[in-house]
PDB file of C-alpha atoms in Angstrom:
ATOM      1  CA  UNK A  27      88.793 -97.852 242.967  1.00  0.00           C
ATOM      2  CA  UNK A  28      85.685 -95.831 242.033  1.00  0.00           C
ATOM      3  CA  UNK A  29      86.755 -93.016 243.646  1.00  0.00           C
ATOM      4  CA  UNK A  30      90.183 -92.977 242.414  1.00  0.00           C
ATOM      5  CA  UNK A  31      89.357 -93.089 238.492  1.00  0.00           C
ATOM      6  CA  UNK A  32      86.984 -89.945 239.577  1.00  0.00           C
ATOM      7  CA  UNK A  33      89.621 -88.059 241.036  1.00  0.00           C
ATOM      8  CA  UNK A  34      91.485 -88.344 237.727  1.00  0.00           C
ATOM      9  CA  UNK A  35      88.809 -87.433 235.654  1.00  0.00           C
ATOM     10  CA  UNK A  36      89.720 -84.126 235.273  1.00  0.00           C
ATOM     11  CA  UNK A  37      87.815 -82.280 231.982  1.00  0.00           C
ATOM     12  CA  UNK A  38      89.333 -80.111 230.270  1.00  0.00           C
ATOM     13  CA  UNK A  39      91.459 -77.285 230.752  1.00  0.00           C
ATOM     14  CA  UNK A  40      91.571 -73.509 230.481  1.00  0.00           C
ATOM     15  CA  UNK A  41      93.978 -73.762 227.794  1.00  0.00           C
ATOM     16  CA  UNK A  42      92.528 -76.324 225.741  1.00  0.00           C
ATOM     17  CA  UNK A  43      89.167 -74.496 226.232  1.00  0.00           C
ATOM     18  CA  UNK A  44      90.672 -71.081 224.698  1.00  0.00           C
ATOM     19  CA  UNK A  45      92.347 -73.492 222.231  1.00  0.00           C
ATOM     20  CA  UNK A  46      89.183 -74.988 221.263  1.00  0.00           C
ATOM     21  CA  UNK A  47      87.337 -71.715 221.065  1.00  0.00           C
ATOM     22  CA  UNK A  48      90.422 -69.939 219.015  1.00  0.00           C
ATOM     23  CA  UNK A  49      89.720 -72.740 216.104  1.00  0.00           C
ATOM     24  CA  UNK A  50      86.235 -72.583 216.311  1.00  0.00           C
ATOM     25  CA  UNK A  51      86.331 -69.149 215.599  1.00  0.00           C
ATOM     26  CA  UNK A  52      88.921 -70.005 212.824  1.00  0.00           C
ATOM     27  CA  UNK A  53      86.890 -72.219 211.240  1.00  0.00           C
ATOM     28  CA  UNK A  54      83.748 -69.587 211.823  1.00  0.00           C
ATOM     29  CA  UNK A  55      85.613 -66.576 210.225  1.00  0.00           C
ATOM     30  CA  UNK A  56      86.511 -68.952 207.700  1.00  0.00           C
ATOM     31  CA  UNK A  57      83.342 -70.478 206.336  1.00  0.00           C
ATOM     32  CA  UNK A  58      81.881 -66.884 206.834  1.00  0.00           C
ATOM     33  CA  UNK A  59      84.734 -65.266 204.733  1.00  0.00           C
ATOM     34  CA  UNK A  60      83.853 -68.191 201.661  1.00  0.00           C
ATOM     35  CA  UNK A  61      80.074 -67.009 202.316  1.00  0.00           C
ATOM     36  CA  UNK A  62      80.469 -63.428 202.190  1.00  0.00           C
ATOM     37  CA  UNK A  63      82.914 -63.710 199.071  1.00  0.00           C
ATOM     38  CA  UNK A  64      80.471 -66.521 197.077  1.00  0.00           C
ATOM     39  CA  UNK A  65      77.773 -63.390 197.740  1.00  0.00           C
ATOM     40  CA  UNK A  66      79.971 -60.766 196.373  1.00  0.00           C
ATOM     41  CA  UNK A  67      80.957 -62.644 193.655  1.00  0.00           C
ATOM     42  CA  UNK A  68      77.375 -63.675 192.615  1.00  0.00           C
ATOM     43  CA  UNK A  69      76.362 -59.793 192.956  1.00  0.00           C
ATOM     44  CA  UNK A  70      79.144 -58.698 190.753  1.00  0.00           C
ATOM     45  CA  UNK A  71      78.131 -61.591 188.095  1.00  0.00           C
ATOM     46  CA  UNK A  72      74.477 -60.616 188.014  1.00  0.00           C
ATOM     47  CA  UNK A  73      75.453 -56.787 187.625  1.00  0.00           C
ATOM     48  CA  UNK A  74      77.618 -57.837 184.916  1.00  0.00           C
ATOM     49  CA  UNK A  75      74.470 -59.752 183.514  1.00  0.00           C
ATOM     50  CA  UNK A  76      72.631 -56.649 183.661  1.00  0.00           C
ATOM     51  CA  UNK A  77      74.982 -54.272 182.216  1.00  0.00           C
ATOM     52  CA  UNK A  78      75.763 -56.746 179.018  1.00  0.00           C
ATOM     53  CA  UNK A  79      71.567 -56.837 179.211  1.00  0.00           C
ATOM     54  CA  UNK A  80      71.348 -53.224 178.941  1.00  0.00           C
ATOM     55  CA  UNK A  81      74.033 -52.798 176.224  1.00  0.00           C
ATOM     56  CA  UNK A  82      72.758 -55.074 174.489  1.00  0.00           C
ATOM     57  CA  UNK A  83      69.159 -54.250 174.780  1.00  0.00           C
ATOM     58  CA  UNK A  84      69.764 -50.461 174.171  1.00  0.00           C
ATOM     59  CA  UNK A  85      72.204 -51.632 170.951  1.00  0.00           C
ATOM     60  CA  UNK A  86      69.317 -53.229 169.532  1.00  0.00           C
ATOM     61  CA  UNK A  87      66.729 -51.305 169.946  1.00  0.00           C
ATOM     62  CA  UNK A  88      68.456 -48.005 168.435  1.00  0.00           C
ATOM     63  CA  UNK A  89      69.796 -50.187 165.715  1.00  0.00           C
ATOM     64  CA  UNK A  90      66.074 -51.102 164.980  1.00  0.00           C
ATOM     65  CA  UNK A  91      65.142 -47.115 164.435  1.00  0.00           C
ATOM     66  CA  UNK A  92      67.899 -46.129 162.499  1.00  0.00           C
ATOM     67  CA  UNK A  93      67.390 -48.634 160.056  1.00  0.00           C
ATOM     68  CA  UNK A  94      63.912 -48.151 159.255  1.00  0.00           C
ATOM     69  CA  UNK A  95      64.883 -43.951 159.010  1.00  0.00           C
ATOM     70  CA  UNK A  96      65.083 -41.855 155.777  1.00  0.00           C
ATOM     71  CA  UNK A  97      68.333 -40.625 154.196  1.00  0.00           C
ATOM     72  CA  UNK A  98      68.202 -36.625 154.080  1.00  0.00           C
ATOM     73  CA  UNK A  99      65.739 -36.403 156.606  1.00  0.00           C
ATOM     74  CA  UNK A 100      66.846 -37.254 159.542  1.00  0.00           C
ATOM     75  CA  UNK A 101      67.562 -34.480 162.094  1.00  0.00           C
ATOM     76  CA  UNK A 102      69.924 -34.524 165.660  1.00  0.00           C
ATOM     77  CA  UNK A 103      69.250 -32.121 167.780  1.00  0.00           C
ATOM     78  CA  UNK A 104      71.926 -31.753 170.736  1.00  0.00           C
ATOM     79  CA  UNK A 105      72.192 -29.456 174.035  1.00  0.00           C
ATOM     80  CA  UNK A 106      75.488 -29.664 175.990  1.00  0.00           C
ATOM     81  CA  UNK A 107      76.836 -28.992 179.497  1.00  0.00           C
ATOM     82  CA  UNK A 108      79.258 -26.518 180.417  1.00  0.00           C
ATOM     83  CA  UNK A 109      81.876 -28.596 179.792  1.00  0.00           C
ATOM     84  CA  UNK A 110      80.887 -29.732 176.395  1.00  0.00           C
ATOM     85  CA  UNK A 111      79.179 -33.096 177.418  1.00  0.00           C
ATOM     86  CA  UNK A 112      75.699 -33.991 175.744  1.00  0.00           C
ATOM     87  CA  UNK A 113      72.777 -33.016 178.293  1.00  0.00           C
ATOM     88  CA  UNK A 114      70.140 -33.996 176.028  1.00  0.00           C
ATOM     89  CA  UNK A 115      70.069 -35.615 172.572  1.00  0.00           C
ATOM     90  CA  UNK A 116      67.214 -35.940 169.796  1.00  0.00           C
ATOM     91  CA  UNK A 117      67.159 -38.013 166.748  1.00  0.00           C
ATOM     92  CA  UNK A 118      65.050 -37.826 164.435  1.00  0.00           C
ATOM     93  CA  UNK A 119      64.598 -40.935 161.989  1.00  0.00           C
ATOM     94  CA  UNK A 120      62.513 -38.870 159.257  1.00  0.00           C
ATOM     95  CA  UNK A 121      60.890 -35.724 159.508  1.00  0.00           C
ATOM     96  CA  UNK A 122      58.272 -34.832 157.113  1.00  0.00           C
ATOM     97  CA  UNK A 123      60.152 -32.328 154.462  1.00  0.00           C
ATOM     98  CA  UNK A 124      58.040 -29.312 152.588  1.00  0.00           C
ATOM     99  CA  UNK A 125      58.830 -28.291 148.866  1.00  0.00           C
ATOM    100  CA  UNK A 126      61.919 -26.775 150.412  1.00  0.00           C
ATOM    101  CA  UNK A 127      63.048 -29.686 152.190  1.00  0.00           C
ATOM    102  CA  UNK A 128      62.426 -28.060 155.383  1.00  0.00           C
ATOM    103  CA  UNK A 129      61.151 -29.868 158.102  1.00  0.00           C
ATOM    104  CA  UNK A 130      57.295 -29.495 158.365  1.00  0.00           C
ATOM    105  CA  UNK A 131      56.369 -28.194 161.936  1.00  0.00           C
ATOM    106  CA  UNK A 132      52.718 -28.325 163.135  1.00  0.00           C
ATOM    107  CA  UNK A 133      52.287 -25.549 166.324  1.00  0.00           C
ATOM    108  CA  UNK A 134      55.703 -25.835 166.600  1.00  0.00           C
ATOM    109  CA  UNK A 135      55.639 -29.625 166.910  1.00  0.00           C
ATOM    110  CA  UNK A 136      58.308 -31.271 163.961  1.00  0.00           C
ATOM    111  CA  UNK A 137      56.439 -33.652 162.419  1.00  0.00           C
ATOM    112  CA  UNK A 138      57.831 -37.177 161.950  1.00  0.00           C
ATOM    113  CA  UNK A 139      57.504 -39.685 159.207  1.00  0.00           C
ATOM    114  CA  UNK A 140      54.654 -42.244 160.209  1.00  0.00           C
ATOM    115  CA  UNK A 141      56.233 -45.205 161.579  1.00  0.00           C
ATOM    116  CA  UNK A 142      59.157 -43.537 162.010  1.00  0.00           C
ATOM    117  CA  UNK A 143      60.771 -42.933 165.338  1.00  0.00           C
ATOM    118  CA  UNK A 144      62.795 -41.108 167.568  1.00  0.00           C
ATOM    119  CA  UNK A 145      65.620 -41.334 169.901  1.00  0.00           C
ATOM    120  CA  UNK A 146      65.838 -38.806 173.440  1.00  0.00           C
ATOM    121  CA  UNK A 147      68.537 -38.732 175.669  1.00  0.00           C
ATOM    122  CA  UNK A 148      68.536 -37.342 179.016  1.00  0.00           C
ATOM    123  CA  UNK A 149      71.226 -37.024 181.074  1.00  0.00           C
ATOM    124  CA  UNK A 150      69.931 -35.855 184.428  1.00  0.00           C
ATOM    125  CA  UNK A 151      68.038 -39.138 183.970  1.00  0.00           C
ATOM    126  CA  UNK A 152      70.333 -41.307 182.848  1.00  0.00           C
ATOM    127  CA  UNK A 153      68.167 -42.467 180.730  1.00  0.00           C
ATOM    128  CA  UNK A 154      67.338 -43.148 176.660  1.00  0.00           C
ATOM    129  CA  UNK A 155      63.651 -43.229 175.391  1.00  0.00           C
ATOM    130  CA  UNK A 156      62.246 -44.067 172.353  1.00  0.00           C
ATOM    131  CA  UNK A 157      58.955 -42.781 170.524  1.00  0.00           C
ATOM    132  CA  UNK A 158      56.987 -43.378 167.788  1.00  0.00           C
ATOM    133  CA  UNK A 159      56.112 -40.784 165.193  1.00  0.00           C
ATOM    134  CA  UNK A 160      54.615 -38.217 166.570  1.00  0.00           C
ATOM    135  CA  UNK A 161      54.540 -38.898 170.213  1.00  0.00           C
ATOM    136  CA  UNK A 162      55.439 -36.008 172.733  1.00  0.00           C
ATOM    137  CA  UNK A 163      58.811 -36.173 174.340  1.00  0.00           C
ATOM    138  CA  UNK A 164      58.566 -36.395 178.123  1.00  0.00           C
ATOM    139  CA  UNK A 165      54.659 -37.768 178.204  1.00  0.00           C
ATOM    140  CA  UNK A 166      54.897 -41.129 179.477  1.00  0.00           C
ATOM    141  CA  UNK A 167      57.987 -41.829 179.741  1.00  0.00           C
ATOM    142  CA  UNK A 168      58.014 -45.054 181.651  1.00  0.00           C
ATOM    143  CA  UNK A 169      56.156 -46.287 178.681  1.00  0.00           C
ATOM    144  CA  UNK A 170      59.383 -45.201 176.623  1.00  0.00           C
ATOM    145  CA  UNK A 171      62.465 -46.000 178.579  1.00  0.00           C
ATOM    146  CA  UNK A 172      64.916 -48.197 177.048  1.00  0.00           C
ATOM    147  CA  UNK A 173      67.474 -47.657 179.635  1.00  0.00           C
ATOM    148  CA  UNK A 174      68.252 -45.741 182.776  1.00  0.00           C
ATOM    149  CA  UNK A 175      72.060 -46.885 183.187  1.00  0.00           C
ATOM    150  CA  UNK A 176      73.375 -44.703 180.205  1.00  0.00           C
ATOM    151  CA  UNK A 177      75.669 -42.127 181.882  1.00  0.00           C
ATOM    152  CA  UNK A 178      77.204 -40.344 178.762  1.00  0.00           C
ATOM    153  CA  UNK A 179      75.852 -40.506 175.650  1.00  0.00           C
ATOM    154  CA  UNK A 180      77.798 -38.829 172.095  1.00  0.00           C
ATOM    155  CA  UNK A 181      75.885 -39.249 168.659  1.00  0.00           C
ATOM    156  CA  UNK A 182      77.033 -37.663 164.989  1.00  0.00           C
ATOM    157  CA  UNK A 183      76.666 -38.304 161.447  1.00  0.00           C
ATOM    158  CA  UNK A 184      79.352 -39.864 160.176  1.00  0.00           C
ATOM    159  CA  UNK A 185      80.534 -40.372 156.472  1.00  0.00           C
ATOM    160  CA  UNK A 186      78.919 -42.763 154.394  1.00  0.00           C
ATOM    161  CA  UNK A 187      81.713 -41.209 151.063  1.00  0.00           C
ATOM    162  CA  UNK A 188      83.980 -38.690 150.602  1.00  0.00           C
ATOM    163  CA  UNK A 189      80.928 -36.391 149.045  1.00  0.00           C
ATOM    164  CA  UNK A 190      79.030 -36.250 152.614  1.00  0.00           C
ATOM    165  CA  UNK A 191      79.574 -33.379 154.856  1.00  0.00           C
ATOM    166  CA  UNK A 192      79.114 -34.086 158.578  1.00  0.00           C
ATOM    167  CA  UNK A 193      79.649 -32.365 161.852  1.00  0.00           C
ATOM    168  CA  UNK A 194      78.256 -29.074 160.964  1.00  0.00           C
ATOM    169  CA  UNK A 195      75.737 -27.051 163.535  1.00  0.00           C
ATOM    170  CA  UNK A 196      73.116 -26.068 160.965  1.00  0.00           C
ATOM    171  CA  UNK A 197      70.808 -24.230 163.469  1.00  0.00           C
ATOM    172  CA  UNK A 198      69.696 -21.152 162.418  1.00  0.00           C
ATOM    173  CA  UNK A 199      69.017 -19.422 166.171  1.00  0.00           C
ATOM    174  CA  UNK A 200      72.069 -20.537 167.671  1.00  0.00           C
ATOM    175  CA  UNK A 201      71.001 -18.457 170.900  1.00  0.00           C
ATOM    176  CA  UNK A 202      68.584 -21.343 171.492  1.00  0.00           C
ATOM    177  CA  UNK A 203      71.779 -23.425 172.474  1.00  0.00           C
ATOM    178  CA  UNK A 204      70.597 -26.556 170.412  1.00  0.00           C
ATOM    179  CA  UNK A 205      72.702 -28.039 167.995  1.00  0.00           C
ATOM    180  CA  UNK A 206      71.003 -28.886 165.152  1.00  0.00           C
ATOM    181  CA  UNK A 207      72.258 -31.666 162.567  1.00  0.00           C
ATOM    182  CA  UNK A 208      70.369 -32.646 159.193  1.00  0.00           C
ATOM    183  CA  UNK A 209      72.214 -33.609 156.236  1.00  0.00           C
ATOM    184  CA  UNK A 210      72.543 -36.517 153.848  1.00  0.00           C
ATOM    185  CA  UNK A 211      75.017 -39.115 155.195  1.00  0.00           C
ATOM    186  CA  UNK A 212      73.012 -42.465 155.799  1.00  0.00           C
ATOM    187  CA  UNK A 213      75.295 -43.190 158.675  1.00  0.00           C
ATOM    188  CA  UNK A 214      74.682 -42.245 162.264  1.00  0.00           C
ATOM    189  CA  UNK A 215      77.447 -42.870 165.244  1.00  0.00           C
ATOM    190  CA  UNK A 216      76.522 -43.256 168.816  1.00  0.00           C
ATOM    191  CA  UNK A 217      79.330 -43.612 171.618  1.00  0.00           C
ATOM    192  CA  UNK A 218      77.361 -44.567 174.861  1.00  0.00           C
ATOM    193  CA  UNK A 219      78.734 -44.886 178.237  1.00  0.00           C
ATOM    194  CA  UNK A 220      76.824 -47.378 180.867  1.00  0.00           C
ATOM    195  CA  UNK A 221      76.897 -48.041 184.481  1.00  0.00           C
ATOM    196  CA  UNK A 222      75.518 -50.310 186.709  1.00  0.00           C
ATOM    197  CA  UNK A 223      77.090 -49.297 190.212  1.00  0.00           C
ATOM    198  CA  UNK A 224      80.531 -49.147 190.101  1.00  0.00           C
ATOM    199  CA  UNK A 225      80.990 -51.176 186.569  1.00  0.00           C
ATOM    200  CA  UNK A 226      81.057 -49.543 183.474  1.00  0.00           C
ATOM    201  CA  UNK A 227      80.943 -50.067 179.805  1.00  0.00           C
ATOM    202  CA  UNK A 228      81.194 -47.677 176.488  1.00  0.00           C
ATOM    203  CA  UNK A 229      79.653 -48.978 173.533  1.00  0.00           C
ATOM    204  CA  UNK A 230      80.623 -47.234 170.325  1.00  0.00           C
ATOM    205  CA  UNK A 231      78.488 -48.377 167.024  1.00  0.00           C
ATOM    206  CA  UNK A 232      77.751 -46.906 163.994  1.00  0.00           C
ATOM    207  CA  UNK A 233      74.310 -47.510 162.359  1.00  0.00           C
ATOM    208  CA  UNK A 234      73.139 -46.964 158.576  1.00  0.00           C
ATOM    209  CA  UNK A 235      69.508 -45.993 157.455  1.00  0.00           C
ATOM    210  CA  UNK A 236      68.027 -48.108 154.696  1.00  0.00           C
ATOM    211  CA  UNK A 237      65.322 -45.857 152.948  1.00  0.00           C
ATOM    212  CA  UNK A 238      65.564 -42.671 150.470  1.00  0.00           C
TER     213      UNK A 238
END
Protein backbone atom coordinates (compact mmCIF):
# COMPACT_ATOMS: atom_id res chain seq x y z
CA UNK A 1 0.00 0.00 0.00
CA UNK A 2 3.00 2.10 1.10
CA UNK A 3 4.80 1.41 -1.72
CA UNK A 4 2.17 1.97 -4.18
CA UNK A 5 1.15 5.68 -3.06
CA UNK A 6 5.19 6.19 -3.47
CA UNK A 7 5.30 5.05 -6.84
CA UNK A 8 2.68 7.67 -7.68
CA UNK A 9 4.23 10.37 -6.06
CA UNK A 10 5.72 11.71 -8.87
CA UNK A 11 6.95 15.71 -8.30
CA UNK A 12 6.78 17.79 -10.67
CA UNK A 13 7.49 17.96 -14.17
CA UNK A 14 9.85 19.50 -16.70
CA UNK A 15 7.13 21.47 -18.04
CA UNK A 16 5.57 22.72 -15.06
CA UNK A 17 9.14 23.49 -13.80
CA UNK A 18 9.89 25.83 -17.00
CA UNK A 19 6.27 26.97 -16.40
CA UNK A 20 6.94 27.89 -12.95
CA UNK A 21 10.24 29.54 -13.70
CA UNK A 22 8.69 31.51 -16.95
CA UNK A 23 6.17 33.34 -14.27
CA UNK A 24 8.59 33.80 -11.80
CA UNK A 25 10.56 35.64 -14.04
CA UNK A 26 7.29 37.45 -15.12
CA UNK A 27 6.52 38.49 -11.98
CA UNK A 28 10.52 39.41 -11.42
CA UNK A 29 10.74 41.61 -14.62
CA UNK A 30 7.63 42.95 -13.46
CA UNK A 31 8.13 44.23 -9.94
CA UNK A 32 11.66 45.27 -11.26
CA UNK A 33 10.13 47.28 -14.23
CA UNK A 34 7.58 49.24 -11.32
CA UNK A 35 11.05 49.70 -9.34
CA UNK A 36 13.14 51.00 -11.97
CA UNK A 37 10.22 53.35 -13.28
CA UNK A 38 9.16 54.63 -9.39
CA UNK A 39 13.23 55.58 -9.50
CA UNK A 40 13.07 57.37 -12.72
CA UNK A 41 10.16 59.05 -11.93
CA UNK A 42 11.38 60.27 -8.47
CA UNK A 43 14.76 61.48 -10.29
CA UNK A 44 12.88 63.41 -12.85
CA UNK A 45 10.60 65.03 -9.91
CA UNK A 46 13.57 66.08 -7.81
CA UNK A 47 15.36 67.60 -11.01
CA UNK A 48 12.26 69.35 -11.65
CA UNK A 49 12.47 70.52 -7.89
CA UNK A 50 15.78 71.79 -8.57
CA UNK A 51 15.33 73.54 -11.73
CA UNK A 52 11.97 75.49 -10.34
CA UNK A 53 14.68 76.01 -7.17
CA UNK A 54 17.14 77.55 -9.35
CA UNK A 55 14.68 79.74 -11.34
CA UNK A 56 13.33 80.76 -8.71
CA UNK A 57 16.30 81.41 -6.59
CA UNK A 58 18.22 83.18 -9.46
CA UNK A 59 14.66 85.32 -10.17
CA UNK A 60 14.92 86.57 -6.81
CA UNK A 61 18.02 87.31 -6.19
CA UNK A 62 18.56 89.55 -9.48
CA UNK A 63 15.22 91.06 -8.76
CA UNK A 64 16.72 92.07 -5.30
CA UNK A 65 19.79 94.12 -7.16
CA UNK A 66 17.95 95.77 -9.66
CA UNK A 67 15.69 97.23 -7.37
CA UNK A 68 17.94 98.74 -5.00
CA UNK A 69 20.04 100.26 -8.46
CA UNK A 70 20.11 103.94 -9.63
CA UNK A 71 18.25 105.26 -12.70
CA UNK A 72 20.97 106.78 -15.21
CA UNK A 73 23.65 104.96 -13.79
CA UNK A 74 23.46 101.77 -14.37
CA UNK A 75 25.82 100.26 -17.00
CA UNK A 76 25.60 96.55 -19.12
CA UNK A 77 28.44 95.55 -20.42
CA UNK A 78 28.07 92.49 -22.98
CA UNK A 79 30.67 90.21 -25.04
CA UNK A 80 29.15 87.76 -27.58
CA UNK A 81 30.04 84.53 -29.40
CA UNK A 82 30.49 84.13 -32.94
CA UNK A 83 27.19 83.53 -33.46
CA UNK A 84 25.79 86.43 -31.61
CA UNK A 85 25.02 84.61 -28.24
CA UNK A 86 26.02 86.45 -24.87
CA UNK A 87 29.51 84.94 -23.60
CA UNK A 88 29.70 87.14 -20.75
CA UNK A 89 27.36 89.78 -19.26
CA UNK A 90 27.94 92.72 -16.61
CA UNK A 91 25.45 94.81 -14.89
CA UNK A 92 26.06 97.37 -13.18
CA UNK A 93 23.36 98.62 -10.54
CA UNK A 94 25.06 102.22 -10.05
CA UNK A 95 28.30 103.36 -10.92
CA UNK A 96 29.68 106.33 -9.29
CA UNK A 97 29.16 109.32 -12.06
CA UNK A 98 31.83 112.46 -12.26
CA UNK A 99 30.62 116.11 -13.11
CA UNK A 100 30.23 114.68 -16.58
CA UNK A 101 28.22 111.83 -15.71
CA UNK A 102 30.90 109.57 -16.65
CA UNK A 103 31.53 106.65 -14.81
CA UNK A 104 34.35 107.21 -12.20
CA UNK A 105 37.15 104.53 -12.75
CA UNK A 106 39.85 104.01 -10.06
CA UNK A 107 43.18 102.12 -11.91
CA UNK A 108 40.90 101.17 -14.30
CA UNK A 109 38.52 99.58 -11.80
CA UNK A 110 34.60 101.26 -12.40
CA UNK A 111 33.63 102.17 -9.27
CA UNK A 112 30.20 101.14 -7.95
CA UNK A 113 27.71 102.85 -5.76
CA UNK A 114 28.20 101.52 -2.06
CA UNK A 115 25.71 98.96 -1.45
CA UNK A 116 25.12 98.63 -4.77
CA UNK A 117 25.73 95.50 -6.73
CA UNK A 118 26.49 93.73 -9.68
CA UNK A 119 25.39 91.01 -11.90
CA UNK A 120 28.27 88.60 -14.10
CA UNK A 121 27.42 86.10 -16.40
CA UNK A 122 29.60 83.50 -17.67
CA UNK A 123 28.86 81.25 -20.11
CA UNK A 124 31.73 78.80 -20.28
CA UNK A 125 30.57 78.40 -16.66
CA UNK A 126 27.23 78.28 -16.83
CA UNK A 127 27.05 80.20 -14.22
CA UNK A 128 25.60 83.86 -12.72
CA UNK A 129 27.44 85.64 -9.77
CA UNK A 130 26.65 88.39 -7.85
CA UNK A 131 28.94 91.09 -6.04
CA UNK A 132 28.78 93.74 -3.88
CA UNK A 133 30.10 97.19 -4.65
CA UNK A 134 33.30 97.08 -5.36
CA UNK A 135 34.25 93.49 -5.25
CA UNK A 136 36.55 92.02 -8.09
CA UNK A 137 34.88 89.90 -10.67
CA UNK A 138 36.30 86.38 -10.75
CA UNK A 139 37.92 86.51 -6.94
CA UNK A 140 35.99 84.12 -5.05
CA UNK A 141 33.64 83.10 -6.93
CA UNK A 142 32.18 80.21 -5.04
CA UNK A 143 31.43 82.84 -2.52
CA UNK A 144 29.32 84.55 -5.42
CA UNK A 145 27.54 81.94 -7.41
CA UNK A 146 23.92 82.16 -7.64
CA UNK A 147 23.61 79.52 -10.18
CA UNK A 148 25.57 77.16 -12.36
CA UNK A 149 22.51 75.73 -14.50
CA UNK A 150 22.01 79.01 -16.59
CA UNK A 151 22.89 77.96 -20.17
CA UNK A 152 21.93 81.19 -22.15
CA UNK A 153 21.53 84.24 -20.70
CA UNK A 154 20.07 87.76 -22.87
CA UNK A 155 19.74 91.11 -20.80
CA UNK A 156 18.69 94.84 -22.30
CA UNK A 157 17.17 97.94 -21.23
CA UNK A 158 13.93 98.11 -22.07
CA UNK A 159 11.44 101.14 -22.22
CA UNK A 160 10.10 102.50 -19.22
CA UNK A 161 8.10 105.63 -21.97
CA UNK A 162 8.16 106.54 -25.27
CA UNK A 163 11.08 109.30 -24.33
CA UNK A 164 13.73 106.39 -23.39
CA UNK A 165 16.14 105.23 -25.92
CA UNK A 166 17.35 101.63 -25.51
CA UNK A 167 19.38 99.13 -27.39
CA UNK A 168 22.15 101.33 -28.42
CA UNK A 169 26.08 100.10 -28.14
CA UNK A 170 27.46 103.27 -26.55
CA UNK A 171 31.11 102.00 -26.30
CA UNK A 172 33.49 104.23 -27.37
CA UNK A 173 36.49 101.50 -28.41
CA UNK A 174 34.34 99.20 -30.12
CA UNK A 175 37.63 97.13 -31.03
CA UNK A 176 37.47 96.00 -27.40
CA UNK A 177 34.39 93.82 -28.52
CA UNK A 178 32.28 94.83 -25.36
CA UNK A 179 29.04 96.18 -25.70
CA UNK A 180 28.50 98.79 -23.57
CA UNK A 181 24.86 99.99 -22.41
CA UNK A 182 24.16 103.08 -19.99
CA UNK A 183 21.22 105.15 -20.42
CA UNK A 184 18.17 106.28 -18.50
CA UNK A 185 15.35 103.71 -18.79
CA UNK A 186 14.62 102.33 -15.16
CA UNK A 187 13.74 99.03 -16.70
CA UNK A 188 16.11 96.16 -17.25
CA UNK A 189 15.03 92.72 -19.22
CA UNK A 190 16.70 89.46 -18.66
CA UNK A 191 15.71 86.27 -20.83
CA UNK A 192 17.55 83.29 -19.08
CA UNK A 193 17.71 79.83 -20.26
CA UNK A 194 18.26 76.87 -17.48
CA UNK A 195 19.12 73.29 -17.49
CA UNK A 196 19.32 70.69 -15.21
CA UNK A 197 20.29 67.54 -17.43
CA UNK A 198 18.14 67.10 -20.09
CA UNK A 199 15.17 69.57 -18.72
CA UNK A 200 15.06 72.98 -19.51
CA UNK A 201 13.41 76.19 -18.68
CA UNK A 202 13.61 80.04 -20.08
CA UNK A 203 12.63 82.58 -17.76
CA UNK A 204 11.97 85.97 -19.28
CA UNK A 205 11.34 88.98 -16.58
CA UNK A 206 11.67 92.41 -16.67
CA UNK A 207 12.86 94.31 -13.52
CA UNK A 208 12.56 98.18 -12.60
CA UNK A 209 15.12 100.18 -10.40
CA UNK A 210 13.63 102.24 -7.61
CA UNK A 211 16.22 105.11 -6.88
CA UNK A 212 17.27 108.46 -8.88
Amino acid sequence: MNKKQNLNNKGFSLIELLVSIAIAGIVVVAAFSMVLYGMNRYAKSSKETKLQNEIQFVNNTISDAIKEGHIGSSRIDITRKADGSVNTAMIYTALQLDSNGLPVEVSGKIQCLPGSQKIYYNSTKHSVFIYDANETVGTGDDNHLVSDCVYSFDVGYAKASNSDVVGVNSNPDPSSGVETYFHESRLIKFTIKFKVSSIERTSENTYKMRNK
